[in-house]
Every structure is written in C-alpha cells, then in structure tokens.
Coordinates of C-alpha atoms in Angstrom, one line a residue:
Chain A
M38 CA -118.0 15.6 -85.4
P39 CA -118.4 19.0 -87.2
I40 CA -117.1 19.0 -90.8
A41 CA -114.6 21.9 -90.2
S42 CA -112.9 20.0 -87.4
E43 CA -112.8 16.8 -89.4
V44 CA -111.1 18.6 -92.2
R45 CA -108.6 20.1 -89.8
V46 CA -107.7 16.7 -88.4
Q47 CA -107.3 15.3 -91.9
R48 CA -105.0 18.2 -92.8
L49 CA -102.9 17.8 -89.6
T50 CA -102.6 14.1 -90.1
A51 CA -101.7 14.5 -93.8
W52 CA -98.9 17.0 -93.3
E53 CA -97.5 14.9 -90.5
K54 CA -97.4 11.9 -92.7
Q55 CA -95.6 14.0 -95.4
L56 CA -93.1 15.2 -92.9
D57 CA -92.6 11.6 -91.7
R58 CA -91.9 10.4 -95.2
L59 CA -89.5 13.3 -95.9
L60 CA -87.5 12.8 -92.7
E61 CA -87.5 9.0 -93.1
T62 CA -86.2 9.3 -96.6
V63 CA -83.4 11.7 -95.4
V64 CA -82.5 9.4 -92.5
T65 CA -82.5 6.3 -94.7
L66 CA -80.2 8.0 -97.3
M67 CA -77.8 9.1 -94.5
F68 CA -77.8 5.5 -93.2
F69 CA -77.1 4.2 -96.7
S70 CA -74.1 6.6 -96.9
I71 CA -72.9 5.3 -93.5
L72 CA -73.2 1.7 -94.8
V73 CA -71.3 2.5 -98.0
L74 CA -68.6 4.3 -96.1
T75 CA -68.2 1.5 -93.6
I76 CA -67.8 -1.1 -96.4
L77 CA -65.5 1.1 -98.5
L78 CA -63.2 1.8 -95.5
V79 CA -62.7 -1.9 -94.9
I80 CA -62.1 -2.6 -98.6
M81 CA -59.7 0.3 -98.9
R82 CA -57.8 -0.8 -95.8
Y83 CA -57.4 -4.5 -96.7
G84 CA -57.5 -4.2 -100.5
F85 CA -55.5 -1.1 -101.2
N86 CA -53.8 -0.4 -97.8
S87 CA -55.4 3.0 -97.9
S88 CA -58.3 4.9 -96.4
I89 CA -60.9 7.6 -97.1
I90 CA -59.7 10.8 -95.4
G91 CA -62.3 11.8 -92.8
G92 CA -64.4 8.7 -93.5
N93 CA -64.9 7.9 -89.9
E94 CA -65.6 11.5 -89.0
A95 CA -68.3 11.7 -91.7
M96 CA -69.9 8.5 -90.5
E97 CA -70.1 9.8 -86.9
Y98 CA -71.7 13.1 -88.0
L99 CA -74.2 11.4 -90.3
F100 CA -75.1 9.0 -87.4
I101 CA -75.7 12.0 -85.1
Y102 CA -78.2 13.4 -87.6
T103 CA -79.9 10.0 -88.1
T104 CA -80.5 9.9 -84.3
A105 CA -81.7 13.5 -84.0
L106 CA -84.1 13.3 -86.9
G107 CA -85.1 9.7 -86.4
A108 CA -86.0 10.3 -82.8
A109 CA -88.3 13.2 -83.9
V110 CA -90.2 10.9 -86.3
S111 CA -90.6 8.3 -83.6
V112 CA -92.3 10.9 -81.4
G113 CA -94.8 11.5 -84.2
K114 CA -95.3 7.8 -84.8
G115 CA -95.5 7.0 -81.0
T116 CA -92.8 4.3 -81.4
H117 CA -90.5 5.4 -78.7
I118 CA -89.7 2.9 -76.0
R119 CA -91.8 3.8 -73.0
I120 CA -93.6 2.1 -70.0
S121 CA -97.1 2.4 -71.2
F122 CA -99.1 -0.4 -69.5
L123 CA -100.3 2.0 -66.7
V124 CA -101.4 4.8 -69.0
D125 CA -103.0 2.3 -71.4
Q126 CA -105.5 1.3 -68.6
L127 CA -107.0 4.8 -68.9
K128 CA -109.7 5.7 -71.4
G129 CA -111.5 8.8 -72.6
T130 CA -110.8 12.2 -71.1
P131 CA -108.4 11.0 -68.4
K132 CA -106.3 9.3 -71.1
R133 CA -106.3 12.5 -73.2
C134 CA -105.3 14.6 -70.3
V135 CA -102.3 12.3 -69.4
D136 CA -101.3 12.1 -73.1
T137 CA -101.4 15.9 -73.3
V138 CA -99.3 16.3 -70.2
G139 CA -96.8 13.8 -71.6
Y140 CA -96.5 15.6 -75.0
L141 CA -96.2 19.0 -73.3
L142 CA -93.4 17.7 -71.0
V143 CA -91.6 16.2 -74.0
A144 CA -91.9 19.5 -75.8
F145 CA -90.8 21.4 -72.7
I146 CA -87.5 19.5 -72.4
N147 CA -86.8 20.0 -76.1
V148 CA -87.5 23.8 -75.7
I149 CA -84.9 23.8 -72.9
M150 CA -82.4 22.0 -75.2
I151 CA -82.9 24.6 -77.9
Y152 CA -82.7 27.5 -75.4
Y153 CA -79.3 26.4 -74.1
S154 CA -78.1 25.3 -77.6
A155 CA -78.0 28.9 -78.8
P156 CA -75.2 30.2 -76.5
W157 CA -73.3 27.0 -76.9
I158 CA -73.3 27.1 -80.7
R159 CA -72.4 30.7 -80.6
S160 CA -69.4 30.1 -78.4
A161 CA -68.0 26.8 -79.9
G162 CA -69.6 26.6 -83.3
Y163 CA -66.6 28.2 -85.2
F164 CA -64.2 25.4 -84.1
E165 CA -63.4 23.0 -86.9
S166 CA -63.4 19.2 -86.9
P167 CA -59.9 17.6 -86.8
V168 CA -59.9 15.9 -90.3
L169 CA -62.7 17.3 -92.5
R170 CA -62.3 20.9 -91.2
I171 CA -66.1 21.1 -90.9
P172 CA -67.2 23.9 -88.6
N173 CA -68.7 22.5 -85.4
W174 CA -72.0 24.4 -85.7
L175 CA -72.9 22.1 -88.6
V176 CA -72.9 19.2 -86.2
Q177 CA -74.2 21.1 -83.2
I178 CA -77.2 22.4 -85.1
S179 CA -78.5 18.8 -85.2
V180 CA -79.6 19.3 -81.5
P181 CA -81.9 22.3 -82.1
L182 CA -83.0 20.9 -85.4
G183 CA -84.1 17.6 -83.9
C184 CA -85.6 19.2 -80.9
S185 CA -87.6 21.7 -83.0
L186 CA -89.1 18.8 -85.0
V187 CA -90.0 17.0 -81.7
I188 CA -91.8 20.1 -80.5
L189 CA -93.7 20.3 -83.8
Y190 CA -94.8 16.7 -83.6
C191 CA -95.8 17.1 -79.9
L192 CA -97.9 20.2 -80.5
N193 CA -99.5 18.5 -83.5
H194 CA -100.4 15.5 -81.4
V195 CA -101.8 17.7 -78.6
V196 CA -104.2 19.2 -81.1
L197 CA -105.0 15.8 -82.6
T198 CA -105.6 14.4 -79.1
W199 CA -108.4 16.8 -78.5
T200 CA -109.9 17.2 -81.9
G201 CA -109.2 13.8 -83.6
P202 CA -110.5 10.3 -83.1
P203 CA -109.2 8.4 -79.9
E204 CA -106.5 6.4 -81.8
T205 CA -104.6 9.6 -82.6
A206 CA -104.3 10.4 -78.9
T207 CA -101.4 8.0 -78.2
G208 CA -99.7 8.9 -81.5
E209 CA -99.9 5.3 -82.8
R210 CA -100.9 5.4 -86.4
Chain B
M183 CA -80.6 12.0 -55.9
I184 CA -84.1 11.6 -54.5
I185 CA -85.2 14.4 -56.9
L186 CA -83.8 12.5 -59.8
L187 CA -85.3 9.1 -59.0
A188 CA -88.7 10.5 -57.9
S189 CA -89.1 12.7 -60.9
L190 CA -88.0 9.8 -63.2
T191 CA -90.5 7.5 -61.6
V192 CA -93.4 10.0 -62.1
F193 CA -92.4 10.7 -65.8
L194 CA -92.2 7.0 -66.5
I195 CA -95.6 6.3 -64.9
L196 CA -97.0 9.1 -67.1
G197 CA -96.0 7.0 -70.1
I198 CA -93.4 9.6 -71.3
P199 CA -90.8 8.0 -73.6
I200 CA -87.9 6.7 -71.5
A201 CA -85.4 8.9 -73.3
Y202 CA -87.3 12.1 -72.6
A203 CA -88.2 11.0 -69.0
L204 CA -84.4 10.8 -68.4
G205 CA -83.9 14.2 -69.9
L206 CA -86.7 15.7 -67.8
S207 CA -85.5 14.2 -64.6
G208 CA -82.0 15.4 -65.4
F209 CA -83.4 18.9 -65.9
C210 CA -85.3 18.7 -62.5
Y211 CA -82.1 17.7 -60.8
F212 CA -79.9 20.4 -62.3
S213 CA -82.6 23.1 -61.8
L214 CA -82.8 22.3 -58.1
V215 CA -79.3 21.1 -57.2
H216 CA -76.8 22.4 -59.7
P217 CA -78.3 25.3 -61.6
E218 CA -74.9 26.5 -62.7
L219 CA -74.5 23.3 -64.8
I220 CA -77.8 23.4 -66.6
S221 CA -76.3 25.1 -69.7
I222 CA -74.3 22.0 -70.4
L223 CA -77.4 19.9 -71.2
P224 CA -77.2 20.2 -75.1
Q225 CA -73.5 19.4 -75.0
R226 CA -74.1 16.2 -73.0
F227 CA -76.9 15.3 -75.4
L228 CA -74.7 15.7 -78.5
A229 CA -71.9 13.8 -76.8
G230 CA -74.3 11.0 -76.1
M231 CA -75.3 10.7 -79.8
D232 CA -71.7 10.9 -81.0
S233 CA -70.4 7.4 -80.9
Y234 CA -68.5 5.6 -83.6
A235 CA -68.9 2.2 -81.8
M236 CA -72.7 2.5 -81.8
I237 CA -72.9 2.8 -85.6
A238 CA -72.7 -1.0 -85.3
L239 CA -76.2 -1.0 -83.8
P240 CA -78.2 -0.2 -87.0
L241 CA -75.8 -2.3 -89.1
F242 CA -76.3 -5.4 -86.9
I243 CA -80.1 -4.8 -87.0
L244 CA -80.1 -4.5 -90.8
M245 CA -77.9 -7.6 -91.1
G246 CA -80.6 -9.6 -89.2
L247 CA -83.5 -8.0 -91.2
L248 CA -81.7 -8.8 -94.6
M249 CA -81.1 -12.4 -93.6
N250 CA -84.7 -12.8 -92.6
A251 CA -86.0 -11.2 -95.7
G252 CA -83.6 -13.3 -97.7
G253 CA -85.5 -16.5 -96.9
I254 CA -83.0 -17.9 -94.4
T255 CA -85.6 -18.7 -91.8
T256 CA -87.3 -21.6 -93.7
R257 CA -83.9 -23.0 -94.7
L258 CA -82.7 -22.9 -91.1
I259 CA -85.8 -24.7 -90.0
D260 CA -85.3 -27.4 -92.7
F261 CA -81.7 -27.7 -91.6
S262 CA -82.7 -28.0 -87.9
L263 CA -85.2 -30.7 -88.8
I264 CA -82.3 -32.9 -90.0
F265 CA -80.6 -32.8 -86.7
V266 CA -83.4 -32.7 -84.1
G267 CA -86.6 -33.5 -85.9
R268 CA -86.5 -37.2 -84.9
L269 CA -86.5 -36.4 -81.2
R270 CA -89.8 -36.7 -79.3
G271 CA -91.6 -33.3 -79.8
G272 CA -89.5 -32.9 -83.0
L273 CA -91.0 -29.5 -84.0
G274 CA -90.5 -28.1 -80.5
A275 CA -86.8 -29.2 -80.7
V276 CA -86.6 -27.6 -84.2
N277 CA -88.0 -24.4 -82.7
V278 CA -85.3 -24.3 -80.0
F279 CA -82.4 -25.4 -82.4
A280 CA -83.5 -22.9 -85.1
S281 CA -83.6 -20.1 -82.4
M282 CA -80.1 -21.0 -81.3
V283 CA -78.8 -20.6 -84.9
F284 CA -81.0 -17.7 -85.7
G285 CA -79.9 -15.9 -82.5
G286 CA -76.4 -16.0 -83.9
I287 CA -77.6 -14.5 -87.2
S288 CA -80.0 -11.8 -86.1
G289 CA -78.8 -10.7 -82.7
S290 CA -82.4 -9.9 -81.8
S291 CA -84.9 -11.9 -79.8
V292 CA -87.9 -10.0 -81.2
S293 CA -87.0 -10.7 -84.8
D294 CA -86.4 -14.3 -83.9
T295 CA -89.9 -14.6 -82.4
A296 CA -91.4 -13.0 -85.5
S297 CA -89.6 -15.0 -88.1
V298 CA -89.4 -18.5 -86.5
G299 CA -92.8 -18.1 -84.8
A300 CA -94.5 -17.2 -88.1
V301 CA -93.5 -20.5 -89.6
L302 CA -93.4 -22.9 -86.6
I303 CA -96.4 -21.8 -84.4
P304 CA -99.0 -22.6 -87.1
E305 CA -97.2 -25.7 -88.1
M306 CA -96.9 -27.0 -84.5
Q307 CA -100.6 -26.4 -83.9
K308 CA -101.4 -28.3 -87.1
K309 CA -99.4 -31.3 -85.8
G310 CA -101.3 -31.4 -82.5
Y311 CA -99.1 -29.3 -80.2
S312 CA -101.1 -27.1 -77.8
P313 CA -101.2 -23.5 -78.9
E314 CA -99.8 -22.4 -75.5
F315 CA -96.8 -24.8 -75.9
A316 CA -96.2 -23.7 -79.5
A317 CA -96.2 -20.0 -78.7
G318 CA -94.5 -20.5 -75.3
I319 CA -91.5 -22.4 -76.6
T320 CA -91.1 -19.8 -79.4
V321 CA -90.9 -16.8 -77.1
A322 CA -88.8 -18.6 -74.5
S323 CA -86.3 -19.9 -77.1
S324 CA -86.0 -16.5 -78.7
T325 CA -84.4 -15.1 -75.6
M326 CA -81.2 -16.8 -76.9
G327 CA -81.2 -14.2 -79.7
M328 CA -79.9 -11.5 -77.4
I329 CA -77.4 -13.7 -75.6
I330 CA -75.7 -15.7 -78.4
P331 CA -73.3 -13.4 -80.3
P332 CA -73.5 -11.2 -82.2
S333 CA -75.9 -9.6 -79.7
V334 CA -77.2 -6.0 -80.0
P335 CA -77.7 -5.5 -76.3
M336 CA -74.1 -6.7 -75.7
I337 CA -72.9 -3.8 -77.9
I338 CA -74.9 -1.3 -75.8
Y339 CA -73.4 -2.8 -72.6
A340 CA -69.9 -2.6 -74.1
L341 CA -70.5 1.1 -74.7
V342 CA -71.6 1.8 -71.1
S343 CA -69.1 -0.5 -69.4
E344 CA -66.2 0.4 -71.8
E345 CA -65.5 -3.4 -72.2
S346 CA -64.3 -5.0 -75.4
V347 CA -67.1 -6.1 -77.7
G348 CA -65.1 -9.2 -78.7
K349 CA -64.6 -10.4 -75.1
L350 CA -68.3 -9.9 -74.4
F351 CA -69.3 -11.8 -77.5
L352 CA -67.1 -14.7 -76.5
G353 CA -68.2 -14.5 -72.9
S354 CA -71.9 -14.9 -73.8
L355 CA -71.4 -17.8 -76.2
I356 CA -71.3 -20.7 -73.6
P357 CA -74.3 -19.4 -71.6
G358 CA -76.3 -18.9 -74.8
L359 CA -75.6 -22.4 -75.9
M360 CA -76.3 -23.7 -72.4
I361 CA -79.8 -22.2 -72.4
G362 CA -80.4 -23.9 -75.8
V363 CA -79.2 -27.3 -74.6
L364 CA -81.3 -27.1 -71.4
M365 CA -84.4 -26.0 -73.4
L366 CA -83.9 -29.0 -75.8
G367 CA -83.9 -31.2 -72.7
I368 CA -87.1 -29.6 -71.3
T369 CA -88.8 -29.9 -74.7
I370 CA -88.1 -33.6 -74.9
C371 CA -89.3 -34.2 -71.3
V372 CA -92.6 -32.2 -71.8
S373 CA -93.1 -33.9 -75.2
Y374 CA -92.8 -37.4 -73.6
W375 CA -95.3 -36.3 -70.9
R376 CA -97.8 -34.9 -73.4
N377 CA -97.0 -37.5 -76.1
Y378 CA -96.1 -35.0 -78.8
P379 CA -95.0 -36.5 -82.2
R380 CA -91.6 -37.1 -83.7
E381 CA -91.0 -35.8 -87.2
E382 CA -90.5 -38.2 -90.1
V383 CA -87.2 -37.2 -91.7
R384 CA -86.8 -39.5 -94.7
L385 CA -84.0 -37.9 -96.5
S386 CA -81.0 -39.5 -98.3
T387 CA -77.5 -38.4 -97.3
Q388 CA -77.4 -36.5 -100.6
Q389 CA -80.6 -34.6 -99.8
K390 CA -79.3 -33.9 -96.3
L391 CA -76.1 -32.5 -97.8
A392 CA -78.0 -30.4 -100.2
R393 CA -80.1 -28.9 -97.3
T394 CA -76.9 -28.3 -95.3
R395 CA -75.3 -26.6 -98.3
Q396 CA -78.2 -24.2 -98.6
S397 CA -77.9 -23.2 -94.9
I398 CA -74.2 -23.3 -94.4
L399 CA -73.6 -19.9 -96.0
A400 CA -75.9 -18.3 -93.4
L401 CA -74.6 -20.5 -90.6
I402 CA -71.0 -19.3 -91.1
M403 CA -72.0 -15.7 -90.9
P404 CA -72.0 -15.3 -87.1
V405 CA -68.6 -17.1 -87.0
F406 CA -67.3 -14.8 -89.6
V407 CA -68.7 -11.6 -87.9
V408 CA -67.8 -12.5 -84.4
G409 CA -64.4 -13.9 -85.5
A410 CA -63.5 -10.6 -87.2
V411 CA -64.1 -8.7 -84.0
V412 CA -62.4 -11.3 -81.7
F413 CA -59.3 -11.5 -83.8
G414 CA -59.0 -7.8 -84.3
I415 CA -59.5 -8.0 -88.1
A416 CA -62.2 -5.4 -87.9
T417 CA -64.0 -3.2 -85.4
A418 CA -67.6 -4.2 -84.4
T419 CA -68.9 -1.5 -86.7
E420 CA -66.8 -2.6 -89.7
S421 CA -67.7 -6.3 -89.0
A422 CA -71.4 -5.4 -88.9
G423 CA -71.0 -3.4 -92.2
I424 CA -69.4 -6.4 -93.9
G425 CA -72.1 -8.6 -92.4
V426 CA -74.7 -6.5 -94.1
L427 CA -72.9 -6.9 -97.4
Y428 CA -72.6 -10.6 -96.9
A429 CA -76.3 -10.9 -95.9
F430 CA -77.3 -8.9 -99.0
I431 CA -75.2 -11.1 -101.4
I432 CA -76.5 -14.4 -99.8
G433 CA -80.1 -13.2 -99.9
A434 CA -80.1 -11.6 -103.3
F435 CA -77.7 -13.7 -105.3
V436 CA -77.4 -17.1 -103.6
I437 CA -80.8 -17.9 -102.1
R438 CA -82.4 -15.3 -104.3
D439 CA -85.4 -14.6 -102.1
L440 CA -84.3 -11.0 -101.2
K441 CA -86.0 -8.5 -103.5
F442 CA -84.2 -5.2 -104.2
R443 CA -87.4 -3.2 -103.6
A444 CA -87.6 -4.7 -100.1
I445 CA -84.2 -3.2 -99.1
P446 CA -85.0 0.5 -98.6
P447 CA -87.9 -0.3 -96.1
L448 CA -85.6 -2.6 -94.2
M449 CA -82.9 0.1 -94.0
R450 CA -85.5 2.5 -92.8
D451 CA -86.7 0.1 -90.1
A452 CA -83.1 -0.6 -89.0
I453 CA -82.2 3.1 -88.6
M454 CA -85.4 4.1 -87.0
T455 CA -85.0 1.3 -84.4
S456 CA -81.5 2.4 -83.8
A457 CA -82.6 6.1 -83.4
N458 CA -85.1 4.9 -80.7
V459 CA -82.3 3.3 -78.8
M460 CA -79.7 6.0 -79.5
I461 CA -81.8 8.8 -78.1
I462 CA -82.1 6.8 -74.9
I463 CA -78.3 6.3 -74.8
A464 CA -77.8 10.1 -75.5
L465 CA -80.1 11.2 -72.7
S466 CA -79.0 8.4 -70.3
K467 CA -75.5 9.9 -70.5
L468 CA -76.9 12.8 -68.6
Y469 CA -78.3 10.4 -66.0
I470 CA -74.9 8.6 -65.8
W471 CA -73.2 11.9 -65.3
I472 CA -75.5 12.8 -62.4
L473 CA -74.8 9.4 -60.9
A474 CA -71.1 10.1 -61.1
L475 CA -71.6 13.7 -59.7
E476 CA -73.5 12.3 -56.7
R477 CA -71.0 9.4 -56.4
I478 CA -73.9 7.0 -56.4
P479 CA -72.1 3.9 -57.8
Q480 CA -69.5 4.3 -55.0
L481 CA -72.2 4.7 -52.4
V482 CA -74.0 1.6 -53.7
A483 CA -70.7 -0.3 -53.6
V484 CA -70.0 0.8 -50.0
F485 CA -73.6 0.0 -49.0
I486 CA -73.4 -3.5 -50.5
S487 CA -70.0 -4.2 -49.0
G488 CA -71.3 -3.0 -45.6
L489 CA -74.3 -5.4 -45.7
D490 CA -72.1 -8.0 -44.1
L491 CA -73.8 -10.7 -46.2
P492 CA -72.0 -13.5 -48.0
V493 CA -71.2 -12.7 -51.6
V494 CA -73.4 -15.5 -52.8
V495 CA -76.4 -13.9 -51.2
I496 CA -75.6 -10.5 -52.5
L497 CA -75.2 -11.8 -56.1
F498 CA -78.5 -13.6 -55.7
F499 CA -80.2 -10.3 -54.8
I500 CA -78.5 -8.6 -57.8
D501 CA -80.0 -11.3 -60.0
I502 CA -83.5 -10.6 -58.5
I503 CA -83.1 -6.9 -59.2
I504 CA -82.0 -7.6 -62.8
L505 CA -85.0 -9.9 -63.3
A506 CA -87.4 -7.4 -61.7
T507 CA -86.1 -4.5 -63.8
G508 CA -86.4 -6.6 -67.0
T509 CA -90.0 -7.3 -66.1
F510 CA -91.0 -3.6 -66.2
V511 CA -88.3 -1.9 -68.3
D512 CA -87.2 -2.6 -71.9
V513 CA -83.7 -4.2 -72.4
S514 CA -81.8 -1.2 -73.7
P515 CA -82.8 1.4 -71.1
A516 CA -82.4 -1.3 -68.4
I517 CA -78.8 -1.8 -69.4
L518 CA -78.2 1.9 -69.4
L519 CA -79.8 2.4 -66.0
L520 CA -78.3 -0.6 -64.1
T521 CA -74.8 -0.8 -65.5
P522 CA -73.4 2.4 -64.1
V523 CA -75.1 1.8 -60.7
F524 CA -73.8 -1.8 -60.2
L525 CA -70.5 -2.0 -62.1
P526 CA -68.3 -0.6 -59.2
S527 CA -70.1 -2.9 -56.7
M528 CA -69.5 -5.9 -58.9
A529 CA -65.8 -5.0 -59.1
A530 CA -65.7 -4.8 -55.3
L531 CA -67.3 -8.3 -55.1
G532 CA -64.7 -9.7 -57.6
V533 CA -67.2 -10.0 -60.5
S534 CA -65.5 -8.9 -63.8
R535 CA -67.2 -6.5 -66.3
I536 CA -67.5 -9.4 -68.7
Q537 CA -69.2 -11.7 -66.2
F538 CA -71.6 -8.9 -65.1
G539 CA -72.4 -8.1 -68.7
V540 CA -73.4 -11.7 -69.4
I541 CA -75.4 -11.9 -66.1
L542 CA -77.1 -8.6 -66.9
I543 CA -78.1 -9.5 -70.5
S544 CA -79.1 -13.1 -69.6
G545 CA -81.3 -11.8 -66.7
L546 CA -82.9 -9.0 -68.8
A547 CA -83.6 -11.5 -71.6
V548 CA -86.2 -13.2 -69.3
G549 CA -88.0 -9.8 -69.2
L550 CA -88.8 -10.2 -72.9
V551 CA -91.1 -13.1 -72.0
T552 CA -92.7 -11.8 -68.8
P553 CA -95.9 -9.6 -68.8
P554 CA -96.6 -6.7 -68.8
V555 CA -93.9 -5.4 -71.2
G556 CA -92.5 -8.6 -72.8
M557 CA -91.9 -7.6 -76.4
C558 CA -91.7 -11.2 -77.6
L559 CA -95.0 -12.0 -75.9
N560 CA -96.7 -9.3 -77.9
V561 CA -95.2 -10.5 -81.2
A562 CA -96.1 -14.2 -80.4
S563 CA -99.6 -13.0 -79.4
A564 CA -100.1 -11.4 -82.8
I565 CA -99.0 -14.6 -84.6
S566 CA -100.8 -17.1 -82.4
K567 CA -103.9 -15.0 -81.5
L568 CA -103.5 -16.1 -77.9
G569 CA -103.5 -13.8 -74.9
I570 CA -100.1 -13.0 -73.4
G571 CA -101.1 -14.7 -70.1
K572 CA -101.6 -18.0 -71.9
I573 CA -98.3 -17.7 -73.8
F574 CA -96.4 -16.8 -70.6
R575 CA -97.8 -20.0 -69.0
G576 CA -96.7 -22.0 -72.0
A577 CA -93.2 -20.4 -71.7
L578 CA -92.8 -21.0 -68.0
P579 CA -91.2 -24.5 -68.1
F580 CA -88.6 -23.3 -70.6
L581 CA -87.7 -20.2 -68.5
L582 CA -86.3 -22.8 -66.1
A583 CA -83.4 -23.1 -68.6
N584 CA -82.9 -19.3 -68.5
L585 CA -83.0 -19.1 -64.7
T586 CA -80.7 -22.2 -64.2
T587 CA -78.2 -20.6 -66.6
L588 CA -78.5 -17.2 -64.9
L589 CA -77.6 -18.9 -61.5
A590 CA -74.8 -20.9 -63.2
I591 CA -73.1 -17.9 -64.7
T592 CA -73.6 -15.9 -61.5
Y593 CA -71.8 -18.5 -59.4
L594 CA -69.5 -20.1 -62.0
P595 CA -67.5 -17.3 -63.6
Q596 CA -65.6 -19.8 -65.8
L597 CA -68.7 -20.1 -67.9
S598 CA -68.4 -16.6 -69.1
M599 CA -64.7 -16.0 -68.6
W600 CA -63.1 -19.1 -70.1
L601 CA -63.5 -18.3 -73.8
P602 CA -62.4 -14.6 -73.4
A603 CA -59.4 -15.7 -71.4
L604 CA -58.5 -18.4 -74.0
F605 CA -58.6 -16.0 -77.0
F606 CA -57.4 -12.8 -75.4
E607 CA -54.7 -13.8 -72.9

C-alpha cells in the first residue's frame, strides 16, 4: 500500500477513535446523571415525601441524547444489531461494494431526517417543556445532531472500506 | 404494504442495521404511498426515543453487569453446588440451577452464558464432560435469563403492548422455573446415560450456612426488584435504579470484588447496549405507525379468524412463526416487529396480552441458541473454542425443555395468568 494512503487511513482511524471516546464519555456522564436522578427521586419520595422538580423530565431528555449519540457511535463501531450472516459470506470487492451501499443508505436516511428536522424545529422549537420550561428545540436538536454524527461515521467508513485493510470494511474494530 | 415489507427484506439482506433498515423502508413507503406525511419522520423518530419507561433498560443491564463484576457468579455456583451437586451429572445440574438464579439477577441470557460459561465450561471439561455437552447445556440453560424476571425483553414487550411490567414479570415466573426444572431432569437423564460424575460436597452445616449467607444478598435482589414493581412501591425504572445501587453496595462493600475503576466501563457498556436497542425502538415506531395506517393488525386478525381452523392449530402456527423469526432476527427487533402484528389476532383468539408476551419471549429465547444468529452460541463458542454447530447439537436435548414449556404456556394459560391474577385482582 502506498505510504500516503496508509497515513490517511491511520489519520481517519485515529480521529474516529477520538470521536468515539469523546461521545462515549458524554453518553456515560449523561447515563450517570440519569442514574443519580432515579435514585434521588426514590429517596426523596420515601425519605422526605418530596421530589426534584422536573427530575423525570430531565431524565427523559438526557435519555433521548444518550440514544441519539450512542447510536451514532455504534455505527462507527459496527455494533448495531443487524442480520449479517448473508453479507458475511462475501469477500473482497463484492463485500466492499455491499458495505459501501449499506453505509450510503444509512447516511441517506439520516440526511432525510436532518432535511425534515429543520422546518419542524423552526415551527415547534419555541414551545417550552411543561415543568423545566426548556425550549423544545434543545431536545429536538438531538435528532439532527445524532444524524449528522451517523453521516460522518458512514462517510468515514466508506473511505476506509476502499482505502484501508479489509477488517475496517465492516466497521468492526 | 408490499413496498414496506419488500424494501425491509432487501435492506436486511444487505446487512444494514435493523434500526436504519426500518427507517429506510418507512421512507420508501411514505415516498410512494403517503408523500404528504413524509415530513413527520423526525417527529416520530424523536417520539420513539422519548420514553420514561425505557430508562429501565440500561439500568437493568447495568444491574446485571455490576452483579457479575462484583463476583457473584462464583458464589452462585458454590451455592448451587450445595443443592444439586450430588445429583448425577452434578456440574451440569449446577449449570442449570445457577442459570435459573442468575437469570433472575441479570435479566440477560448473553451475560448468563458469558459469566456462568466462563467458570463452568472449562471445569466440566476437566471433569470428563464432553465439550459439546458442557457448552450446549450452558447456552440452553441461559435462555432462562430472558424469561425469569426481571427480564429486559419483557420490558420492551411491555412498552409495545402497553401491558403492566409487574404483571408480565409475574406471568413469566412459572414458565421460567418450569424450563429450569425440565432441564434439570434432562441433565440427570443424559448424565446417567453417559455416566457423568456426581460432585463430592463434603461440607458441614455451618459451612453450608456460610456459603448460603454469602449468596443470599444477591439471591434476594430479584425478589426485591420484582416485588417493588409488582406491589407498586416503585416504577420499573425506579426499581432498576435502586437495583443498581444495591448491586453496587453488595459488590463493592459486602463481597468486595467490585473495583471502582471497573464501574465507568460497565456504565458505558450498559448505555451503549441500550442505545442499540433504543434506536431500533425509535425507528420501529415508524413501522408500527405504518402498520396501523394500513390496518395490518386488523387484517391479520380477520385473516386468522377466517381460516376456519381450530384455535389450537392457529396457536401452533403462531408458535412456529415466533420460533422461525427468533432463528433469524435478534430478540429486541423481533418483539418490535411481531407484537403489533399479532396482538389484535391474539385478542380475537382469547389470548391475553400477558400470555402472548410470555409465549413470544419464551419462543424467541430459543433463537438465542439456534444458528445462524444465536448470540449465546457465539459467546459459548468463544469460551469453549467449539464451532457453533457442535454447541447447537449439544444444546438440542435441553431445548426440549424450552419447546415443551412453549407448548404448555400456549395451551395452558393458567401457567402465565395465575400469578398476575393472584397479585393484581
């Protein structure tokens, strides 16, 4: 393999790993907050006959973000649940072609989501949540944010599929 | 509808993640049939991710991971040895008994295979059990993990069917235990036939009590978690949160095998697993919505009623469909795909949502042990270094227990309905 292409693959893999680490840390911290809120809400209710205002709402919003961001990381790591036993029978160029089509289709549906998110956020984003009074767009934006990351991962993997070693083709690292 | 199913099949064959295959087929359907509704896609997607009840999912997963990392597996195996070690094929019986208990703690068959299998498969091979038997019994018994409450797939089913988690937990208890008892019987029979050894358990009553004391704190956890939901003390999410706290205290301060530095990676694994399932749930909401738009569940119900076949035959075919789906599709997406289609038909046939949930989860559990996509087979293969074909052959006799129970819960509704009726009515 030419040296320039090897360096490019290394760079692409390295930045993807950094992005993975960053997103996983964010998602884990959000999950930790959800866990703490869940336990505190039970303790407050039974121990002090009280509650945390907006606790449940905050948990739901954090959970939405963990799904949107976590699903994007899973695209990068190739850990999504899929029926792969047929595709796994392929090798070499046919496998690369099928993987590329797969990544491009996943990217496509996420582009569609982003495209239709914009008017939706514009029209309903200014409404506020019932308890915390958070504007809706803060939650809605999780959809285009997560989808953008998925697109980024997909495009990176298409490049890696054709320039990197065979194991990067399926995204399993 | 043909557009939806045909495109979904093509996308799945292409190896596209199930979540995005659902989204893409939904897009194909809306583009061609209802272009005026296409702008609603992101709204449905967000609504699918927005579920307070599903926060229980990563919390239950974390509870099982913490218990496992806290060294509970070896203690449960020691505890099981006291009760069933002296039976013919003692380690096989320990494997089944430990899975019954572990199933109640972890709620996941895959983690059961990984943790019990890592200890018992090598140990059984050392004692002269055939590698196929050791790996086969491990994967087969682990199917109880997703049936005995608290069960993660049951929470997903509760979300789709809008049934009470507490009732479903209670409904699946007897079938889960029934599988365990039948598997113990099969283990003893096979062990007599192959002359597998009994285990020498020379312990004084005091030593037995000491071992029981070590395990009892973990053993009461499922009772405590399920009890909190059943008696309305806490929601499934809250009960899972408290279960996590409990598992942390037991692992870190009582058993003291849980290291603090191990917790962040466990939390990451739990939330990432949950994200993989949640994204399928989010995009399956789109598919469920299309089914409702096309009135597919009602059409299936009318079709089934019009077949003019006895109910017993129809239910038998439903079992076959569930088993076939479980063979090729993972548990969570299978629940999301089958539940909305069959629920109205089941109601028309007089099958309650609780009974159908137990039938569905018990049937899909078999898919964890059948090639080509059996998750437990892959885990056991990594531990035992055997091919999945050999492990499946080893598991076959034990799957009789699953299939017998599946038929029993299909035709004897009392098995899944008695406990919910006892506690809720």
